[in-house]
Coordinates of C-alpha atoms in Angstrom, one line a residue:
X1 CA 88.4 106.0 72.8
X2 CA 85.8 107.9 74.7
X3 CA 87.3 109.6 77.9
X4 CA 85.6 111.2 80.3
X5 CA 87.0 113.7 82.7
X6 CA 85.9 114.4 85.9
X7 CA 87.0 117.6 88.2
X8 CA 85.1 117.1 91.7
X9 CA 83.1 119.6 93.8
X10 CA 80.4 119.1 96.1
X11 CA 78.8 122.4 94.9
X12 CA 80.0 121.4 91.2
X13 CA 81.1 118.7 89.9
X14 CA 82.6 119.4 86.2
X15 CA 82.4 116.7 84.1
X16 CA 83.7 116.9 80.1
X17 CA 83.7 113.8 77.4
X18 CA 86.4 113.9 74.6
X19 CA 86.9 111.4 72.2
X20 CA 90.4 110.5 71.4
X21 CA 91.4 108.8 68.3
X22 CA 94.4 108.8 65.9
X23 CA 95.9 111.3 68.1
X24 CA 93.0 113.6 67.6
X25 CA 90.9 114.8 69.8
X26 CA 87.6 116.5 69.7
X27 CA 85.0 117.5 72.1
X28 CA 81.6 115.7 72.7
X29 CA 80.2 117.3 75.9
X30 CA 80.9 119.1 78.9
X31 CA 78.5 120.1 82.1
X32 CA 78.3 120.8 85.8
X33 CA 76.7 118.7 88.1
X34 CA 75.6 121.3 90.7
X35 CA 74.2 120.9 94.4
X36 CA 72.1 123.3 96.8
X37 CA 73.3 123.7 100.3
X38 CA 71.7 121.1 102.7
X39 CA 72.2 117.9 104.1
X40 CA 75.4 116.0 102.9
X41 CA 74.3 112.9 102.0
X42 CA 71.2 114.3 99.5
X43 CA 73.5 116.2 97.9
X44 CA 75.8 113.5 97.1
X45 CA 73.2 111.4 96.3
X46 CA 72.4 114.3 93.6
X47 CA 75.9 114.3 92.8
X48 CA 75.8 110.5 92.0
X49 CA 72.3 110.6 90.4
X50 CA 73.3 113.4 87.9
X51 CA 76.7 112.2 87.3
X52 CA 75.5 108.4 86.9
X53 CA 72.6 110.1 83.9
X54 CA 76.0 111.7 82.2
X55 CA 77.5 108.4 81.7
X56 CA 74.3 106.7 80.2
X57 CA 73.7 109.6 77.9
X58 CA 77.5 109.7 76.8
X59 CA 79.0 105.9 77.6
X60 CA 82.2 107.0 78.3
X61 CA 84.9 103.9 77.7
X62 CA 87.5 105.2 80.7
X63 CA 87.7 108.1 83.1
X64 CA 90.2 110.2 84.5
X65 CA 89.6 112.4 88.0
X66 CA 91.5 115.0 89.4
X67 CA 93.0 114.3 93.0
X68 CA 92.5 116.3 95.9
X69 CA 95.0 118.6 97.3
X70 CA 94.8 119.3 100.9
X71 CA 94.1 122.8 101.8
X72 CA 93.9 125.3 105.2
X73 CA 90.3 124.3 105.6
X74 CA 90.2 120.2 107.0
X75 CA 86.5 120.2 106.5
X76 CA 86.2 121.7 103.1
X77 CA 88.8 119.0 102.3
X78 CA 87.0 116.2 104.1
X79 CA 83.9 117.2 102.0
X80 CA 85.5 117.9 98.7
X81 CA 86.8 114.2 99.6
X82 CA 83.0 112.8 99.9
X83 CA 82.3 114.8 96.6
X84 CA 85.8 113.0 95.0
X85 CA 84.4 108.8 96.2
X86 CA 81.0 110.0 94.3
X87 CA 83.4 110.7 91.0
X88 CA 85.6 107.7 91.4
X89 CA 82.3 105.4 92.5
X90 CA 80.2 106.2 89.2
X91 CA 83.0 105.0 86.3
X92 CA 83.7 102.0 88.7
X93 CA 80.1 101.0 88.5
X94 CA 80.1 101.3 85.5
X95 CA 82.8 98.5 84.6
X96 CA 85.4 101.2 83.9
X97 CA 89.3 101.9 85.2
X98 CA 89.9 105.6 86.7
X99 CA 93.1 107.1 86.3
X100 CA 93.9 109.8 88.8
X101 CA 95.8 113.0 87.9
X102 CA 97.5 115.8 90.0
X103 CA 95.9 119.3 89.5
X104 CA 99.8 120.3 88.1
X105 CA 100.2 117.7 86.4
X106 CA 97.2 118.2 84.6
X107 CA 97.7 121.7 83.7
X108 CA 101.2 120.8 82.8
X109 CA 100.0 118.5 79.8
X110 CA 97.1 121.2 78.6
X111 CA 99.1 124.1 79.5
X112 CA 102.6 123.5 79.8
X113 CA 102.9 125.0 82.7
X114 CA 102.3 123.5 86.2
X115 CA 100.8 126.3 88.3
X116 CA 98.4 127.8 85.3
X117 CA 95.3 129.7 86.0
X118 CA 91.8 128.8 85.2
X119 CA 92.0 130.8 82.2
X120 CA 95.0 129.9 81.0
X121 CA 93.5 126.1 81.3
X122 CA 90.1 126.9 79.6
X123 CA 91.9 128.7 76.6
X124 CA 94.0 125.5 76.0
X125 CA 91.2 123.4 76.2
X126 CA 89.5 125.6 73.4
X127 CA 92.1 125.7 71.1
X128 CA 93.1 122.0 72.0
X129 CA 88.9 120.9 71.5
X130 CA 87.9 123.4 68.6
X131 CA 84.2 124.0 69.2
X132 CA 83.9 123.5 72.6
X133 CA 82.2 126.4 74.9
X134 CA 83.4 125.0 78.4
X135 CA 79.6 125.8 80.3
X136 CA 81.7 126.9 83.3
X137 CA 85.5 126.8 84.9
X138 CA 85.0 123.2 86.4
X139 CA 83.7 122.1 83.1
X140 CA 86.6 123.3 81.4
X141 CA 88.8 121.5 83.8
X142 CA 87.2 118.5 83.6
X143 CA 87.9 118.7 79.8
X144 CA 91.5 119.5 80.6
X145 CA 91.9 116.3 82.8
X146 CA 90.2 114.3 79.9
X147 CA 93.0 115.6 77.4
X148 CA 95.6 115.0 80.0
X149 CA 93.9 111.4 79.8
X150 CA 94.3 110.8 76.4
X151 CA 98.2 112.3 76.5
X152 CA 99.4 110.0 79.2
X153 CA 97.4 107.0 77.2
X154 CA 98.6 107.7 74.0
X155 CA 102.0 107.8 75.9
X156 CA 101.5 104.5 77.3
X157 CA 100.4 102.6 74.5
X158 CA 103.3 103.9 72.2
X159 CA 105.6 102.7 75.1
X160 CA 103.8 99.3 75.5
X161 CA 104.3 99.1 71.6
X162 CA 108.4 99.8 71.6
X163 CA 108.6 97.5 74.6
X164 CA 106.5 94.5 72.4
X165 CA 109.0 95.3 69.6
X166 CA 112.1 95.2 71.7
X167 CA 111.2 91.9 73.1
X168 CA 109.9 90.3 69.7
X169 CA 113.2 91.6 68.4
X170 CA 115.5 89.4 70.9

């Protein structure tokens, strides 16, 4: 399965593809999608044109974005917010499901820990994607929310397989 993660900025927007199979994973592709200051809407129609070229070059089969948190600042969240609908718009135009993940709870599944640091997160993803050079911290936690992808679907899917074989043993 191809996964691609997506950690939203309107000044960057990280993006990293994995692929996930067997329960390895392994590391196709990781980049910024980055915006001058300026008018809003350009620069999320930037965002969406860059982000929307990703996904033809690398045909991602599901995505996975980071939720906001709400900070001090209402209007850096409200923007971070229009930068978030351009992530969540591009993999539902292209035919795809987006699962949503909690900043800790993504750096719980790379890291183990909740409240990591950047680096703590972009060392796991290196030695969780051997060969991958992260081209900056929002590339590397986009990487990190496409592992935590492919943990929580590899979790799922062995669930939905005992749950088949409990009720095909009855």
């Amino acid at each position: 399965m191809r996964i691609i993660g997506i950690d939203p900025g309107l000044r960057s927007l990280g993006w990293g593809v994995i692929e996930a199979h067997q329960g390895r994973l392994s590391h196709v592709a990781n980049g910024q999608c980055r915006t001058e200051r300026g008018d809003l809407a350009l620069r999320l129609l930037s965002l969406h044109d860059q982000l929307s070229e990703v996904f033809a070059a690398y045909a991602p089969e599901t995505a996975a974005v980071e939720q906001t948190f709400v900070n001090r600042d209402g209007v850096a969240t409200l923007k971070l917010g229009q930068a978030r609908a351009i992530a969540l718009l591009v993999p539902a135009q292209a035919g795809l499901h987006v699962a949503e993940y909690a900043p800790n709870a993504v750096k719980k599944a790379v890291v183990g820990v909740g409240h990591a640091d950047k680096r703590q997160v972009e060392h796991m993803v290196r030695l969780q994607l051997p060969g991958a050079v992260p081209t900056g911290s929002d590339a590397a936690d986009a990487l990190a929310i496409a592992i935590c992808h492919a943990f929580y679907a590899q979790a799922s899917g062995r669930l939905e397989a005992a749950l088949a074989a409990a009720g095909g043993a009855k």
